[in-house]
XYZ file of C-alpha atoms in Angstrom:
177
model
C 20.510 -1.686 15.004
C 17.297 -3.891 15.124
C 17.123 -6.451 12.282
C 14.405 -7.107 10.016
C 13.666 -10.633 11.940
C 12.533 -8.583 14.606
C 9.380 -7.117 12.487
C 5.850 -8.149 14.066
C 2.546 -7.143 12.799
C -0.476 -6.472 14.704
C -3.752 -5.281 13.633
C -4.402 -1.473 13.975
C -7.262 0.623 14.777
C -8.691 4.297 15.118
C -5.923 5.306 17.357
C -3.443 4.444 14.257
C -4.591 6.976 11.790
C -1.401 9.439 12.774
C 0.710 6.515 12.372
C -0.391 5.951 9.119
C 0.006 9.680 8.044
C 3.425 9.865 9.265
C 4.166 6.906 7.338
C 2.773 8.534 4.197
C 4.579 11.895 4.701
C 7.869 10.233 5.039
C 7.155 7.963 2.217
C 6.263 11.301 0.185
C 8.963 13.266 1.299
C 11.316 10.118 0.031
C 9.924 10.256 -3.272
C 9.718 13.651 -3.698
C 13.667 13.814 -2.847
C 14.120 11.028 -5.630
C 11.797 13.438 -8.102
C 9.296 11.291 -8.311
C 6.098 13.280 -7.601
C 3.400 11.733 -9.900
C 2.659 8.899 -7.330
C 1.873 10.788 -4.415
C 2.393 14.670 -5.219
C 4.539 16.972 -3.164
C 2.552 17.766 -0.196
C 2.176 15.781 3.190
C -0.609 13.650 3.467
C -0.948 15.304 7.199
C -1.832 18.312 5.833
C -4.194 17.283 3.157
C -8.161 17.223 4.668
C -8.812 14.303 2.167
C -6.154 12.288 3.221
C -6.518 12.618 6.998
C -10.336 11.492 6.217
C -8.988 8.511 4.349
C -6.254 7.589 7.122
C -9.108 7.971 9.804
C -11.429 5.677 7.580
C -8.850 3.052 7.047
C -7.880 3.005 10.946
C -11.339 2.462 11.862
C -12.109 -0.035 8.920
C -11.023 -3.114 10.781
C -8.275 -3.766 7.827
C -5.144 -1.798 9.223
C -2.185 -3.614 10.029
C 0.807 -2.200 11.126
C 4.528 -3.528 11.157
C 6.636 -2.845 13.906
C 10.183 -2.673 14.837
C 9.922 -3.013 18.823
C 7.314 -0.080 19.224
C 7.900 1.679 16.448
C 5.646 1.340 13.168
C 7.796 1.016 10.245
C 4.900 -0.301 7.656
C 1.104 -0.127 7.358
C -1.095 -2.535 5.508
C -4.801 -1.886 4.949
C -6.897 -4.297 3.076
C -10.475 -4.633 2.489
C -12.833 -4.132 -0.540
C -11.556 -3.311 -4.364
C -11.613 0.790 -4.719
C -14.071 2.125 -7.501
C -11.350 3.059 -10.001
C -10.313 -0.134 -10.849
C -12.251 -3.173 -12.437
C -14.640 -5.127 -9.809
C -13.423 -8.671 -9.064
C -14.881 -11.630 -10.933
C -14.367 -13.774 -7.698
C -14.310 -13.217 -4.150
C -10.950 -11.446 -3.298
C -8.834 -9.464 -0.703
C -7.781 -6.020 -1.814
C -4.995 -4.000 -0.504
C -5.861 -0.528 -0.270
C -2.691 0.626 1.072
C 0.898 -0.639 1.318
C 3.366 1.827 2.972
C 6.558 1.331 4.552
C 9.447 3.561 6.444
C 11.810 4.350 3.750
C 14.789 4.431 6.417
C 14.353 0.826 6.563
C 14.575 0.174 2.914
C 15.640 -3.286 1.691
C 14.489 -5.174 4.851
C 11.571 -6.604 3.025
C 9.149 -5.102 5.012
C 6.985 -4.614 2.365
C 7.091 -8.009 1.151
C 6.088 -9.195 4.639
C 3.261 -7.052 4.859
C 2.060 -8.675 1.604
C 2.716 -12.142 2.952
C 0.589 -10.913 6.096
C -2.202 -10.109 3.417
C -1.980 -13.605 1.719
C -2.426 -15.175 4.813
C -5.374 -12.841 6.056
C -7.016 -14.003 2.524
C -6.359 -17.535 3.007
C -7.821 -17.540 6.348
C -11.000 -16.244 4.925
C -11.026 -18.913 2.424
C -10.141 -16.562 -0.469
C -8.016 -17.442 -3.692
C -7.229 -14.129 -4.863
C -5.232 -11.318 -3.537
C -5.044 -7.833 -5.559
C -3.421 -4.459 -5.392
C -3.322 -1.346 -7.479
C -0.505 0.822 -7.783
C 0.925 3.738 -9.447
C 2.068 2.642 -13.092
C 3.679 5.972 -14.237
C 7.591 7.016 -14.553
C 9.616 3.775 -14.801
C 7.064 0.968 -13.618
C 9.185 0.655 -10.690
C 6.340 -0.126 -8.109
C 4.544 -2.443 -10.429
C 8.179 -4.525 -10.739
C 7.959 -4.695 -6.973
C 4.443 -6.013 -6.949
C 5.453 -8.596 -9.607
C 8.882 -9.687 -7.500
C 6.223 -10.451 -4.723
C 4.069 -12.883 -6.990
C 1.596 -10.821 -7.929
C 0.801 -10.679 -11.896
C 0.063 -7.307 -13.826
C -4.025 -7.632 -15.046
C -5.670 -4.333 -15.638
C -4.101 -0.794 -16.449
C -6.121 2.245 -15.952
C -5.817 5.886 -15.674
C -7.636 7.958 -12.971
C -8.887 11.589 -13.959
C -7.695 14.025 -11.750
C -9.352 17.755 -12.513
C -6.801 20.316 -13.071
C -4.123 17.770 -12.733
C -2.086 15.115 -14.810
C -4.224 11.894 -14.848
C -2.801 9.096 -12.705
C -1.689 6.113 -14.284
C -2.331 2.787 -12.256
C -1.937 -0.954 -12.586
C -4.085 -3.555 -11.282
C -2.075 -6.856 -10.062
C -3.602 -10.136 -8.905
C -1.750 -12.975 -6.947
C -3.415 -16.303 -6.896
C -3.347 -18.014 -3.268
C -2.855 -21.825 -2.911
C-alpha cells in the first residue's frame, strides 16, 4: 500500500471536473453511511445539475488543486474568493472554497496537507489570511478538524434553503506568517 509520504499536489483544470464529482460522491456516500446527511445531503453530486455546474466552474477557475497518490486523485482543494453567504473579508485573503478527500485514505493527513498547500499559495501571493467555511451542524466535527489545522472559528452563519432545513455554517480564519 502506498503511504501518505508519496502524496503530491498538482494544479487541476477543466478536464478534472469529473474527478471532483467522484470525490464528492464518495465523501457523500461516506457521510450518508455515518448518518451525517446534513452537510451534503444524500444524493450524489454527479447527479445534481447544480453541483455538476459548480464542479465545472471550480475546475475551470484556476483554483483547483488535486492531491495524488501515484496517478490517483485522493483529494481536491479549490481556492479563490469568498462565497456570497459569508461575511466579506476585511483584508486581502485566499479563501478555501472546497476541501474534499477520499475517505478510503482517512487518517493519512491528506486534508491537512491540502490546507498547508493553500497556506503556501496564500503566502506566495503576499497574503496573510486564509479563510474557509464549513458545515457546523451535528457535533461540529468538521469545525474541530479545521481548528486542529490552525484555524480559529470566527463567524457563524446560516444558509436558508427553501423547502429544506437551514444549513448551519462556520467561517474559520488562519493567520499566516
